[in-house]
PDB file of C-alpha atoms and ligand atoms in Angstrom:
ATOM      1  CA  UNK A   1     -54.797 -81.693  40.857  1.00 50.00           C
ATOM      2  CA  UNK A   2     -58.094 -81.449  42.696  1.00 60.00           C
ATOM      3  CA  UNK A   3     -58.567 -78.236  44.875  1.00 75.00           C
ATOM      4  CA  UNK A   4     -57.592 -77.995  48.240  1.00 81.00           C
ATOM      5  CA  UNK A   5     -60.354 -77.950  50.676  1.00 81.00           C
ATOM      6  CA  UNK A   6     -60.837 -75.073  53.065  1.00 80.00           C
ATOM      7  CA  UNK A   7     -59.606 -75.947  56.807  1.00 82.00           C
ATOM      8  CA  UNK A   8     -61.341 -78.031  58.381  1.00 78.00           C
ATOM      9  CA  UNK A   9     -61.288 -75.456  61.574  1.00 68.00           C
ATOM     10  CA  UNK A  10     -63.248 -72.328  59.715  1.00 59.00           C
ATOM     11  CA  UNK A  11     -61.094 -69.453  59.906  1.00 62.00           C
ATOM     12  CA  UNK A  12     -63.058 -68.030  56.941  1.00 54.00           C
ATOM     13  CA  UNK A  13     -66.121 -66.851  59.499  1.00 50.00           C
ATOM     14  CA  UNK A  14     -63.901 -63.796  60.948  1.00 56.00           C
ATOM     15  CA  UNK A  15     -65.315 -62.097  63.727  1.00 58.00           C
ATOM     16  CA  UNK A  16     -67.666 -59.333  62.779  1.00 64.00           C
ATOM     17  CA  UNK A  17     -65.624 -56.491  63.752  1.00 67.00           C
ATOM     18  CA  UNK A  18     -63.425 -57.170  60.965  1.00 67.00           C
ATOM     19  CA  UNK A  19     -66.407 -56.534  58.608  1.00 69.00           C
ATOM     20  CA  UNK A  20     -67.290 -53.137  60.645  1.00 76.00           C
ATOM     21  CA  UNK A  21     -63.247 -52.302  60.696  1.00 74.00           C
ATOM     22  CA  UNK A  22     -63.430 -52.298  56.929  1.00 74.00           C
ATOM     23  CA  UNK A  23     -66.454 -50.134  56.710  1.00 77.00           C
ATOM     24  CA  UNK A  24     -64.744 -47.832  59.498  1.00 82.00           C
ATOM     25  CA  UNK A  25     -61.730 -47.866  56.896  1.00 85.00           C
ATOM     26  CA  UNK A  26     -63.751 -46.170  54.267  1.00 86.00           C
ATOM     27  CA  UNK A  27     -64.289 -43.133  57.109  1.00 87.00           C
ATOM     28  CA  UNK A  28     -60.790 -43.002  58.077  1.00 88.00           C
ATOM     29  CA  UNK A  29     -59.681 -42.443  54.323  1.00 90.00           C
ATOM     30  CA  UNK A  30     -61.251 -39.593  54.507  1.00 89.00           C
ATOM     31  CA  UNK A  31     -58.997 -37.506  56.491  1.00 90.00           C
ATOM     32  CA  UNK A  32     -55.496 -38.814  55.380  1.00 93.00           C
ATOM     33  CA  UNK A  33     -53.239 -37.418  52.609  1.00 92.00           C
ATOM     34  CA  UNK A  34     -51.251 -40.872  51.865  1.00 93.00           C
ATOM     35  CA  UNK A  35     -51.945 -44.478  52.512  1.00 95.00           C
ATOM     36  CA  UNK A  36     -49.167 -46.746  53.500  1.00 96.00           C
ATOM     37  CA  UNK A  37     -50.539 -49.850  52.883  1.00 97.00           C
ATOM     38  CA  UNK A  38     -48.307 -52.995  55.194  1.00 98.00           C
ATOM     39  CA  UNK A  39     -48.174 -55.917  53.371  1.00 98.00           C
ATOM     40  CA  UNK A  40     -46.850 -59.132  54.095  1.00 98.00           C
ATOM     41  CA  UNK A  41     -44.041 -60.098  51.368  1.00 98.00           C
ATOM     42  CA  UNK A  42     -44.315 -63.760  51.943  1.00 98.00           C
ATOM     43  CA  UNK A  43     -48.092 -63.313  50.578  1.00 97.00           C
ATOM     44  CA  UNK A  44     -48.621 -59.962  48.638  1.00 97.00           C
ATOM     45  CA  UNK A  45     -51.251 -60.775  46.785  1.00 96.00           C
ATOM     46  CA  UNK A  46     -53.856 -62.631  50.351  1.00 95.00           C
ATOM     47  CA  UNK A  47     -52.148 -60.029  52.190  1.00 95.00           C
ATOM     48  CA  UNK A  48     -53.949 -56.884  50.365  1.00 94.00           C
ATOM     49  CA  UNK A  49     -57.055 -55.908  51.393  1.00 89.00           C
ATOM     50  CA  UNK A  50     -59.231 -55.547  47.920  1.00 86.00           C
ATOM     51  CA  UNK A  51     -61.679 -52.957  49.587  1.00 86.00           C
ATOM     52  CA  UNK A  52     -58.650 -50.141  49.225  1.00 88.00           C
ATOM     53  CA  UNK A  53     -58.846 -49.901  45.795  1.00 86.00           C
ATOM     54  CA  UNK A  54     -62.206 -48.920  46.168  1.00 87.00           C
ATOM     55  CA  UNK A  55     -61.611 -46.992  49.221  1.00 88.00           C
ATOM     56  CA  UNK A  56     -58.585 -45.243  48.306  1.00 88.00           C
ATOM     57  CA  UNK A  57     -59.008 -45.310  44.634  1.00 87.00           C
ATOM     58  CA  UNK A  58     -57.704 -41.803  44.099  1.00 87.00           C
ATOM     59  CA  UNK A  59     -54.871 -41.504  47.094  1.00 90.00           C
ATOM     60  CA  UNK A  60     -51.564 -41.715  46.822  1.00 92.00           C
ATOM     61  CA  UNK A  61     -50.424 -45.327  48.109  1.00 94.00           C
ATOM     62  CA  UNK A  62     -47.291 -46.563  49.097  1.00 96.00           C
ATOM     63  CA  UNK A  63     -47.001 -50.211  49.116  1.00 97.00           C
ATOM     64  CA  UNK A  64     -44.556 -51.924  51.766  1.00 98.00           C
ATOM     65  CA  UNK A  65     -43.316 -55.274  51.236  1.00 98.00           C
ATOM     66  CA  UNK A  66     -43.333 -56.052  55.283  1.00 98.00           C
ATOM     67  CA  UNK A  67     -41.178 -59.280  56.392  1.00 97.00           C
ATOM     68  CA  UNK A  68     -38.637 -58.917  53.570  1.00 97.00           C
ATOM     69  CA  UNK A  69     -36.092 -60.904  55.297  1.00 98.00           C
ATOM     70  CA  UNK A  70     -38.621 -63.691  55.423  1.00 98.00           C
ATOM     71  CA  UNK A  71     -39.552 -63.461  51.826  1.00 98.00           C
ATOM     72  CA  UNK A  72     -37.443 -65.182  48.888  1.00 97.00           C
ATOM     73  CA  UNK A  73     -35.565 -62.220  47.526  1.00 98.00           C
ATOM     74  CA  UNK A  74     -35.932 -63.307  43.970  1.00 97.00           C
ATOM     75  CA  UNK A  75     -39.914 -63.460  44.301  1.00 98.00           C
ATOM     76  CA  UNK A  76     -39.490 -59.776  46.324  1.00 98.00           C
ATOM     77  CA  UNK A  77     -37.912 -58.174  43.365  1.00 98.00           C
ATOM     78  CA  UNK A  78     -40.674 -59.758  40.897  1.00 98.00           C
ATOM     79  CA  UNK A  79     -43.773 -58.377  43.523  1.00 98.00           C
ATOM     80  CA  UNK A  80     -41.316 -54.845  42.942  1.00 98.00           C
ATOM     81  CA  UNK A  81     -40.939 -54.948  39.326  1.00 98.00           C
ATOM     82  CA  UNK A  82     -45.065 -55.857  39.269  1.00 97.00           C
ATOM     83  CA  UNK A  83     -46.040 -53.027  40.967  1.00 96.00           C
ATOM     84  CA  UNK A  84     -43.938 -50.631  38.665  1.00 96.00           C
ATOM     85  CA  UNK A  85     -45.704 -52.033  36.114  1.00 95.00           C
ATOM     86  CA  UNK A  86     -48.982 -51.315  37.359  1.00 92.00           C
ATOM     87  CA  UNK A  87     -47.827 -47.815  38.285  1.00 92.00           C
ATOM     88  CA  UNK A  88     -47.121 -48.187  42.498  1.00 93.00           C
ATOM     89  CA  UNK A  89     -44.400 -48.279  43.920  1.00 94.00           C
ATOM     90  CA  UNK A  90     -43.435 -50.921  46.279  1.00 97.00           C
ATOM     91  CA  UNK A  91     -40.672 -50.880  49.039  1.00 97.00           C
ATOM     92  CA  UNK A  92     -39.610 -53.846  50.668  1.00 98.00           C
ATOM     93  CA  UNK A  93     -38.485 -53.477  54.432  1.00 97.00           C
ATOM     94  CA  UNK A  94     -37.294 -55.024  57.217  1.00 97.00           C
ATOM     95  CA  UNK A  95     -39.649 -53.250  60.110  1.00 96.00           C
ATOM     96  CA  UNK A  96     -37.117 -54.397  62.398  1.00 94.00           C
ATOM     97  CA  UNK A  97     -34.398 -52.787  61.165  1.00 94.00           C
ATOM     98  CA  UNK A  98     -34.285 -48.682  60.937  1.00 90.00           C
ATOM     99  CA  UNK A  99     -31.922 -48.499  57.905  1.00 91.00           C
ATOM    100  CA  UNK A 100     -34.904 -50.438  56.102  1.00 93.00           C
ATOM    101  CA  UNK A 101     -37.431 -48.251  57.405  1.00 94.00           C
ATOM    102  CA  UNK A 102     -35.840 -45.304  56.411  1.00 92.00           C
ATOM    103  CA  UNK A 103     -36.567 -46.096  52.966  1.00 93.00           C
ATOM    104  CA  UNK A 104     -40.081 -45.645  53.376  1.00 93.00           C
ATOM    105  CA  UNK A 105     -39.164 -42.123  54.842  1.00 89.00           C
ATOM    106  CA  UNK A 106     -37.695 -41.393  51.828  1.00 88.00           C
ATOM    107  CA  UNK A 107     -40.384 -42.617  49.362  1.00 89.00           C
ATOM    108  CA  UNK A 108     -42.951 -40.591  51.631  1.00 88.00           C
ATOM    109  CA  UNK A 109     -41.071 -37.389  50.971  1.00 83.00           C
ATOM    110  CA  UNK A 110     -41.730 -38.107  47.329  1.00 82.00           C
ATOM    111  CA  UNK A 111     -45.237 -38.474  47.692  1.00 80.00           C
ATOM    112  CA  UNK A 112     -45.848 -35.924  49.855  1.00 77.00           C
ATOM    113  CA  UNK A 113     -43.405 -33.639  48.065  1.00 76.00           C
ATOM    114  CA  UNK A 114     -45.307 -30.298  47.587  1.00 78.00           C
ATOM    115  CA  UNK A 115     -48.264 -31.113  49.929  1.00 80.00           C
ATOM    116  CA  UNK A 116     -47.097 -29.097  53.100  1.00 84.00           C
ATOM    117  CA  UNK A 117     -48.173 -30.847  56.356  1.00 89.00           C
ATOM    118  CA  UNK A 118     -49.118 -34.271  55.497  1.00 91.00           C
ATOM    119  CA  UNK A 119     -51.594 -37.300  57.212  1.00 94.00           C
ATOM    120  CA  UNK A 120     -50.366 -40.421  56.338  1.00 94.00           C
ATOM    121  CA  UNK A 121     -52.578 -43.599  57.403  1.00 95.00           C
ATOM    122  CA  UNK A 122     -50.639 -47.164  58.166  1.00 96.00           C
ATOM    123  CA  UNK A 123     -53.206 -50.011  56.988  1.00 95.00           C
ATOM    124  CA  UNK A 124     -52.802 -53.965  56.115  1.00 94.00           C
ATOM    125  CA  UNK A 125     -53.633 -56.887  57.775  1.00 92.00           C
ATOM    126  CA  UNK A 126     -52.819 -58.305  61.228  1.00 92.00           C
ATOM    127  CA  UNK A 127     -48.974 -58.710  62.533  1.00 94.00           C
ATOM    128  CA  UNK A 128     -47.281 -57.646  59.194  1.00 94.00           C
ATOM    129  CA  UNK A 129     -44.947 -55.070  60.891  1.00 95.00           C
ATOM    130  CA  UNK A 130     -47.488 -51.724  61.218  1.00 95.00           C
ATOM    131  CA  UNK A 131     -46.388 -50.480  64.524  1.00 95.00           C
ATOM    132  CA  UNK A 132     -43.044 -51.638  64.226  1.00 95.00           C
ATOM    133  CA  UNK A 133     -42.645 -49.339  60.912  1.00 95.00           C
ATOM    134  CA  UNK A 134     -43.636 -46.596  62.398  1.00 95.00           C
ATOM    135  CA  UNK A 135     -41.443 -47.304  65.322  1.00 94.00           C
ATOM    136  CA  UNK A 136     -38.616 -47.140  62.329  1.00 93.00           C
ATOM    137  CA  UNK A 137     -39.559 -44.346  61.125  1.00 92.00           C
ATOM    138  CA  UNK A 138     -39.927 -42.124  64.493  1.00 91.00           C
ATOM    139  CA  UNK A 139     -35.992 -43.852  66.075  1.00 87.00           C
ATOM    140  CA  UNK A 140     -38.051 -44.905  69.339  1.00 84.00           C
ATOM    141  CA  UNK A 141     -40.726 -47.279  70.635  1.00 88.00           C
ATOM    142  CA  UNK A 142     -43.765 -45.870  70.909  1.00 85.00           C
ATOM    143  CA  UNK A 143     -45.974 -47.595  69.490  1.00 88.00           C
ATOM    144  CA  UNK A 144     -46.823 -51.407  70.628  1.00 90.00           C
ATOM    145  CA  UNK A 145     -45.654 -54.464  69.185  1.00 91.00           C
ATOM    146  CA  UNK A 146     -45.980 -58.124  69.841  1.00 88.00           C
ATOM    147  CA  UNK A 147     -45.336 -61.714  67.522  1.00 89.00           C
ATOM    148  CA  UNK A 148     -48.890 -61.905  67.176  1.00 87.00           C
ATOM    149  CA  UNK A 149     -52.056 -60.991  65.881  1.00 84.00           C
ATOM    150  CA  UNK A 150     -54.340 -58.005  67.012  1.00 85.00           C
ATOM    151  CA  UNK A 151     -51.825 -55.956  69.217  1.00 86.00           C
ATOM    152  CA  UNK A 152     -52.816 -52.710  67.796  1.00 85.00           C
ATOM    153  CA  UNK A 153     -56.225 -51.993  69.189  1.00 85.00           C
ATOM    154  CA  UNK A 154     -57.000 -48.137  68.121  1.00 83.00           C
ATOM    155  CA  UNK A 155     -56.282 -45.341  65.933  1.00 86.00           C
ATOM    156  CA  UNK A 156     -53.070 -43.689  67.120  1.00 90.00           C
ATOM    157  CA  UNK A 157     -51.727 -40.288  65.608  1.00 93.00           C
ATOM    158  CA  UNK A 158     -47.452 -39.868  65.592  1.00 93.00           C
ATOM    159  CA  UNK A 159     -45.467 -36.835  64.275  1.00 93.00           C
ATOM    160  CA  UNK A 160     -42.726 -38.574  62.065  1.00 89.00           C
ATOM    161  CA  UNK A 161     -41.367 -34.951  61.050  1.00 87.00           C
ATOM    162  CA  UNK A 162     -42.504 -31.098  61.425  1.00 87.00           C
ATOM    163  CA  UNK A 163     -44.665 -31.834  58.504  1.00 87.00           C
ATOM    164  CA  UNK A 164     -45.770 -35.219  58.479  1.00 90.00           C
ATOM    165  CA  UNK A 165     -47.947 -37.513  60.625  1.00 93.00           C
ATOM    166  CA  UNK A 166     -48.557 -41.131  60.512  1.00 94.00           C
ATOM    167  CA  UNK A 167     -51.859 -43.126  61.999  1.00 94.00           C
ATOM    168  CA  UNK A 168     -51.238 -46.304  63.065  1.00 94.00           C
ATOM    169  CA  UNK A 169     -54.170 -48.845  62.910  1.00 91.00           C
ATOM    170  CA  UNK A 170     -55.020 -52.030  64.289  1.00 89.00           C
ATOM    171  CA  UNK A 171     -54.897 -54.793  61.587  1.00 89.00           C
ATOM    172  CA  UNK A 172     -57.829 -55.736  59.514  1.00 87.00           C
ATOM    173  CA  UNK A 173     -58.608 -58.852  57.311  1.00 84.00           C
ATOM    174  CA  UNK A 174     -61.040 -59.114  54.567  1.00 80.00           C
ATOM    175  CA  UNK A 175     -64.483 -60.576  56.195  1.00 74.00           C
ATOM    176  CA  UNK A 176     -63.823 -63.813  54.092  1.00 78.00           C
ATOM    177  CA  UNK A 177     -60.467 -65.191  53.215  1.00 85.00           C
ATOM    178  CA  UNK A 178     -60.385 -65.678  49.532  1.00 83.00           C
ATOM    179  CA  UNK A 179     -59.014 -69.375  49.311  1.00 90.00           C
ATOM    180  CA  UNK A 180     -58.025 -72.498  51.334  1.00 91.00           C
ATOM    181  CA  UNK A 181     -54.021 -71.897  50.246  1.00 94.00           C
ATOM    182  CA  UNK A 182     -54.705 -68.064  51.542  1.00 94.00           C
ATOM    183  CA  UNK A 183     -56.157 -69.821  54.915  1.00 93.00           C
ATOM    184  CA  UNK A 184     -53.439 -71.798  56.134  1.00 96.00           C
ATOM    185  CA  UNK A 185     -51.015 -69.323  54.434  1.00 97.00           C
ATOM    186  CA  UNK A 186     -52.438 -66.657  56.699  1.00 95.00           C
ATOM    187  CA  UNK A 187     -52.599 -68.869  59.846  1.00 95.00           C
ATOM    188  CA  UNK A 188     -48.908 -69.551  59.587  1.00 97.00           C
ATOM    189  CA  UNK A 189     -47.687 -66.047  58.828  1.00 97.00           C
ATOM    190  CA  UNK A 190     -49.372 -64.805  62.011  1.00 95.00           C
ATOM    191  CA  UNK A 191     -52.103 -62.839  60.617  1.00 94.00           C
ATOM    192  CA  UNK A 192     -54.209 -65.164  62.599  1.00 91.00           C
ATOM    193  CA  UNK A 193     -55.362 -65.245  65.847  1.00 87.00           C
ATOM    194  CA  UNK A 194     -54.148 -68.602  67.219  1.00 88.00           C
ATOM    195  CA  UNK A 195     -57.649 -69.290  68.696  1.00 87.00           C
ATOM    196  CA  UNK A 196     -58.786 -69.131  64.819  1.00 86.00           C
ATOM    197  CA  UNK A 197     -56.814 -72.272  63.568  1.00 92.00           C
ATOM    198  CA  UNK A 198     -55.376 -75.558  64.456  1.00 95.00           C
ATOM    199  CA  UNK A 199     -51.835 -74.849  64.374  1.00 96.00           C
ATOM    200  CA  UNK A 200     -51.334 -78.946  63.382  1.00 96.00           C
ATOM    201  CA  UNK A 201     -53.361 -78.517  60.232  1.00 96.00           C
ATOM    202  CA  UNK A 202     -51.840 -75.359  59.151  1.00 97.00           C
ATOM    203  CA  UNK A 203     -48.299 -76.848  59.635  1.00 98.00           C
ATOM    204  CA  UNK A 204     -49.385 -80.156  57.566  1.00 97.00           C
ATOM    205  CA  UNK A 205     -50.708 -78.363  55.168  1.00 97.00           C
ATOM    206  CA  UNK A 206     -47.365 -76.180  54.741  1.00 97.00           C
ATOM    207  CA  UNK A 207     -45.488 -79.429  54.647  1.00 97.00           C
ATOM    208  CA  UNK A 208     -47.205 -80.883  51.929  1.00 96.00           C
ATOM    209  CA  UNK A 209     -47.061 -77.643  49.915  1.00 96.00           C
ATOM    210  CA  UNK A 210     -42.861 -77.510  51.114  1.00 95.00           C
ATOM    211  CA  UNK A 211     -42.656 -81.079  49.637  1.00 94.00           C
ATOM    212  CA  UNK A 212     -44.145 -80.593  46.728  1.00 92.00           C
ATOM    213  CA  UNK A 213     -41.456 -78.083  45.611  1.00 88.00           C
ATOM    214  CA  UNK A 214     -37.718 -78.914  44.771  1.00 80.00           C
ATOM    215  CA  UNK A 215     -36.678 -76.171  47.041  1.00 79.00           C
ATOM    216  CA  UNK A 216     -38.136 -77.196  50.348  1.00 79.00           C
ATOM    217  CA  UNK A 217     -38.180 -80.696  50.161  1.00 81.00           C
ATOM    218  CA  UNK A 218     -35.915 -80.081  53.492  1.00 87.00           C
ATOM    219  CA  UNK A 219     -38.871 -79.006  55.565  1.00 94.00           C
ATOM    220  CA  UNK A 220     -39.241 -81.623  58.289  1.00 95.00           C
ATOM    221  CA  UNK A 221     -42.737 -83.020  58.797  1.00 95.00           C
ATOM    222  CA  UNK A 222     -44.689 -82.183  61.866  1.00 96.00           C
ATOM    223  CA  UNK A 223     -43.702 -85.410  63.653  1.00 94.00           C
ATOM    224  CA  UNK A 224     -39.982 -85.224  62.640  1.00 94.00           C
ATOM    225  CA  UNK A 225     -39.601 -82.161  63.883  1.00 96.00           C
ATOM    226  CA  UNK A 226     -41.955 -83.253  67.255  1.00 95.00           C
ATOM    227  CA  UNK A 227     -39.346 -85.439  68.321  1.00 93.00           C
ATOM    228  CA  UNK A 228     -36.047 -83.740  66.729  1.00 93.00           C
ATOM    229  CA  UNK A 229     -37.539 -80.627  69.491  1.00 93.00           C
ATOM    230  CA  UNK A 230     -37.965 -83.041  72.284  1.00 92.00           C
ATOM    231  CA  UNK A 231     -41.341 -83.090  72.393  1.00 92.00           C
ATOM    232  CA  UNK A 232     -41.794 -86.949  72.749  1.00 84.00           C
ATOM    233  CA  UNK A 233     -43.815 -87.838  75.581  1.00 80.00           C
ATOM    234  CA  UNK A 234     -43.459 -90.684  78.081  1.00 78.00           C
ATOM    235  CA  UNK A 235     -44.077 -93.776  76.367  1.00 82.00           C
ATOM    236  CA  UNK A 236     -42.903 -92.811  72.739  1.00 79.00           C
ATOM    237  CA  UNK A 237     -45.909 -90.754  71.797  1.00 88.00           C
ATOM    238  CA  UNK A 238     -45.190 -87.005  70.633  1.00 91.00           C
ATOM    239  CA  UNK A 239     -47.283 -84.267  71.816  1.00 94.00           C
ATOM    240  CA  UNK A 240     -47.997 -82.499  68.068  1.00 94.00           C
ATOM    241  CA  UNK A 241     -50.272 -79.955  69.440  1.00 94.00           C
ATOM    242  CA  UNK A 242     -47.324 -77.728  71.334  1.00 95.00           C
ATOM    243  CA  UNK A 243     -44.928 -79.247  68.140  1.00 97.00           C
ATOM    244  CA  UNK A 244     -46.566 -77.565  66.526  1.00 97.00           C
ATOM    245  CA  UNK A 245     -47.014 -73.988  68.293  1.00 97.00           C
ATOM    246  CA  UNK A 246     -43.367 -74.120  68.023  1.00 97.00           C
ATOM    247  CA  UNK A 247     -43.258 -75.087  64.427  1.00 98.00           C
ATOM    248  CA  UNK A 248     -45.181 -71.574  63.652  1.00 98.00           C
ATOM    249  CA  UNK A 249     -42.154 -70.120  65.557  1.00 97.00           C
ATOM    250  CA  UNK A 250     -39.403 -71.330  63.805  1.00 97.00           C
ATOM    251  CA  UNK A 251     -41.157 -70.873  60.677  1.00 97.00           C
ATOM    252  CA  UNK A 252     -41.580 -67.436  61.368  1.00 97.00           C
ATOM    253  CA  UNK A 253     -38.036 -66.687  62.515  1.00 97.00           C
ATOM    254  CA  UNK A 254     -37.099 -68.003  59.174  1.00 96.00           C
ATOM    255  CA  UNK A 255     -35.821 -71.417  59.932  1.00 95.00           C
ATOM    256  CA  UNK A 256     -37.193 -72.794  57.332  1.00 95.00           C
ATOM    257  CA  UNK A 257     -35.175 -70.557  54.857  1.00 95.00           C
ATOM    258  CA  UNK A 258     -37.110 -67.582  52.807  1.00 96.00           C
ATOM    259  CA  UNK A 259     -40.068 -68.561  51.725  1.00 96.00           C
ATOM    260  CA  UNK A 260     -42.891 -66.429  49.349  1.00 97.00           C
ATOM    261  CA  UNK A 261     -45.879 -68.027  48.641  1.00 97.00           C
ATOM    262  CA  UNK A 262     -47.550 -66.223  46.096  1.00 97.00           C
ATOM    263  CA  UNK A 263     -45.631 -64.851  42.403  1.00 96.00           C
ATOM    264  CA  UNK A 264     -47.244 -62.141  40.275  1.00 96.00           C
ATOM    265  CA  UNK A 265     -49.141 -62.800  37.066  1.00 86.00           C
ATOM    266  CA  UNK A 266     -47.065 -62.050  34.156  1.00 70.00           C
ATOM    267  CA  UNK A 267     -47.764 -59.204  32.397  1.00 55.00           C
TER     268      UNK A 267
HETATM  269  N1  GTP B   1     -38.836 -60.951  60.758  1.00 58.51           N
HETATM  270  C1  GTP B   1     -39.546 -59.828  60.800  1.00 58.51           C
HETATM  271  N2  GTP B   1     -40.332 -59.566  61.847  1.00 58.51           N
HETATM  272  C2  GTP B   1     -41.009 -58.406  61.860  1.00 58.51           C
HETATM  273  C3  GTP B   1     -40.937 -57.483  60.799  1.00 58.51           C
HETATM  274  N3  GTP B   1     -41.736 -56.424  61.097  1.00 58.51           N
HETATM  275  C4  GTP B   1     -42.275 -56.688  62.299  1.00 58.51           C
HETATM  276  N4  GTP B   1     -41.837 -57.878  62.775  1.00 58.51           N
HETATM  277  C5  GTP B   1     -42.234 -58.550  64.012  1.00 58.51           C
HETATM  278  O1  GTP B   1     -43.567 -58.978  63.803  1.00 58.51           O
HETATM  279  C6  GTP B   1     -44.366 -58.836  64.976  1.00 58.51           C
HETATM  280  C7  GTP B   1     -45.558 -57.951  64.677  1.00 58.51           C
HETATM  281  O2  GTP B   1     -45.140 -56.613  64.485  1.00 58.51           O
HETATM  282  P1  GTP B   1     -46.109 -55.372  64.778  1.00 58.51           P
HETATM  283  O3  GTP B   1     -45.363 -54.161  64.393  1.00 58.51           O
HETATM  284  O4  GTP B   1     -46.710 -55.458  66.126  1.00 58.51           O
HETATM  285  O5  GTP B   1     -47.236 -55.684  63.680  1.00 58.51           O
HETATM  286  P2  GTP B   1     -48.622 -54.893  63.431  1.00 58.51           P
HETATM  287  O6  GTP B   1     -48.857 -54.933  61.959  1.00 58.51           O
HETATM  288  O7  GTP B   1     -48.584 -53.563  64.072  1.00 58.51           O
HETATM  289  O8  GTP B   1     -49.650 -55.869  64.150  1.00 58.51           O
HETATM  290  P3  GTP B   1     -51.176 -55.547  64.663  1.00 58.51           P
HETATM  291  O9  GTP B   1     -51.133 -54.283  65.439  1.00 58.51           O
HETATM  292  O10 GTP B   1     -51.506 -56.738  65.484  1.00 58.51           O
HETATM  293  O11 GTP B   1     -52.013 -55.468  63.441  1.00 58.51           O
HETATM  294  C8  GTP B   1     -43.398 -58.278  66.026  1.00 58.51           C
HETATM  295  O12 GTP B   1     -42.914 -59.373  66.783  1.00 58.51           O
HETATM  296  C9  GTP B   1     -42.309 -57.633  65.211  1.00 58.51           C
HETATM  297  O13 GTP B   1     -41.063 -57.597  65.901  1.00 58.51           O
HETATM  298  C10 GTP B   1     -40.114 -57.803  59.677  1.00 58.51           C
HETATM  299  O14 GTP B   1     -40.020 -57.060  58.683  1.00 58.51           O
HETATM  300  N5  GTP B   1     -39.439 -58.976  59.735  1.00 58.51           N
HETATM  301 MG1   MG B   2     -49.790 -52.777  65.449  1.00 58.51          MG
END
């Protein structure tokens, strides 16, 4: 099969503030105990951001599997099992839900276990459940969420417990998205600014990847699901550009089924 080509709309030139944010990272390291890196379950492997293993070569770091209930469980437990291999631990959550969260609590103490006070530092990408974790973890809403990209806009400090304290941070992506699949698989899985993409190219390009696969041969096509939504205009023609807007919706809310993207490499 010949490789895909990028998106036609370049969501590959990110802002330069992303590239400073990553530098910035490097600072921030410096003053935290544990990194809890967020990532996005559907898409562990475009959702990391490479730079931490460099950064935070010789930290403790707790992977979370963000989105869980949005992920295909089967792929979840393989992205688990991976990670054991390669000597992390990885917890799938739910940030929605506090009984998921709680198990990051409890991994925490384990890392932390002997420290005394601890700094923890919440990192990963754009929208993959940051602030909503450590909402989890602290029973309340305090710090801001929203269904889309870029909520988080500075470095916030929480006490979780007596001894431990948690920075939330706004989202960063890598300066330059790795490949086309990671592009539209980042657009639709809200990592994205919606000003960055064309919401009808992401969504056809998730429809021919759904078709090509036995399992999601049930995911309607943009204009099948344009006029199954009502969004037929006067005359018979559909309007595809709001289709589509809510296409990324449902998609996100799962309607689609669970869906993961990305599979580890065996071994
Ligand atoms: N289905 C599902 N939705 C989630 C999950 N975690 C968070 N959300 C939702 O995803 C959206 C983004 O959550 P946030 O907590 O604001 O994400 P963030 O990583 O802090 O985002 P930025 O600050 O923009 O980087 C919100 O609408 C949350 O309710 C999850 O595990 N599953
Ligand atoms: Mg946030």
């Amino acid at each position: 099969m010949p490789d895909e080509p990028s998106l036609r709309t370049t969501v590959q030139h990110y802002p330069g503030h992303m590239a400073t944010a990553t530098r910035k990272l490097g600072e921030r390291l410096k003053i935290v105990d544990v990194v809890i890196e967020v990532l996005d379950a559907r898409l562990p492997r475009s959702s990391a951001n490479p730079a931490l293993d460099r950064l935070a070569a010789h930290k403790p770091r707790l992977i979370v599997l963000g989105c869980e209930d949005l992920a295909d469980p089967h792929a979840t437990r393989e992205w688990v099992e991976w990670n054991e291999r390669n000597g992390r631990t990885a917890i799938p959550v739910n940030g929605r839900d506090q009984g998921s969260v709680k198990r990051i609590a409890a991994a925490l103490g384990v890392l932390a276990a002997g420290r005394g006070a601890t700094r923890a530092m919440v990192v990963g990408i754009p929208n993959t459940g940051k602030s909503s974790i450590i909402n989890g973890l602290l029973r309340r809403t305090a710090a801001k969420t929203a269904d889309k990209a870029g909520v988080t806009r500075s470095l916030q400090w929480f006490r979780i417990q007596p001894k431990l304290e948690v920075m939330d941070t706004p989202g960063i992506l890598v300066p330059k998205i790795a490949t086309p699949e990671a592009q539209w698989q980042l657009a639709l899985t809200g990592a994205l600014p919606r000003e960055r993409f064309d919401a009808e190219e992401v969504v056809e390009r998730f429809v021919a990847w759904a078709h090509e696969r036995h399992a999601h041969r049930n995911v309607p096509d943009l204009e099948a699901f344009a006029r199954a939504r009502g969004f037929a205009r006067r005359g018979g023609e559909v309007d595809l550009h709001n289709a589509a807007g809510a296409f990324l919706k449902d998609f996100n809310d799962g309607k689609f089924g669970r869906i993961t993207f990305e599979r580890p490499e065996a071994g």
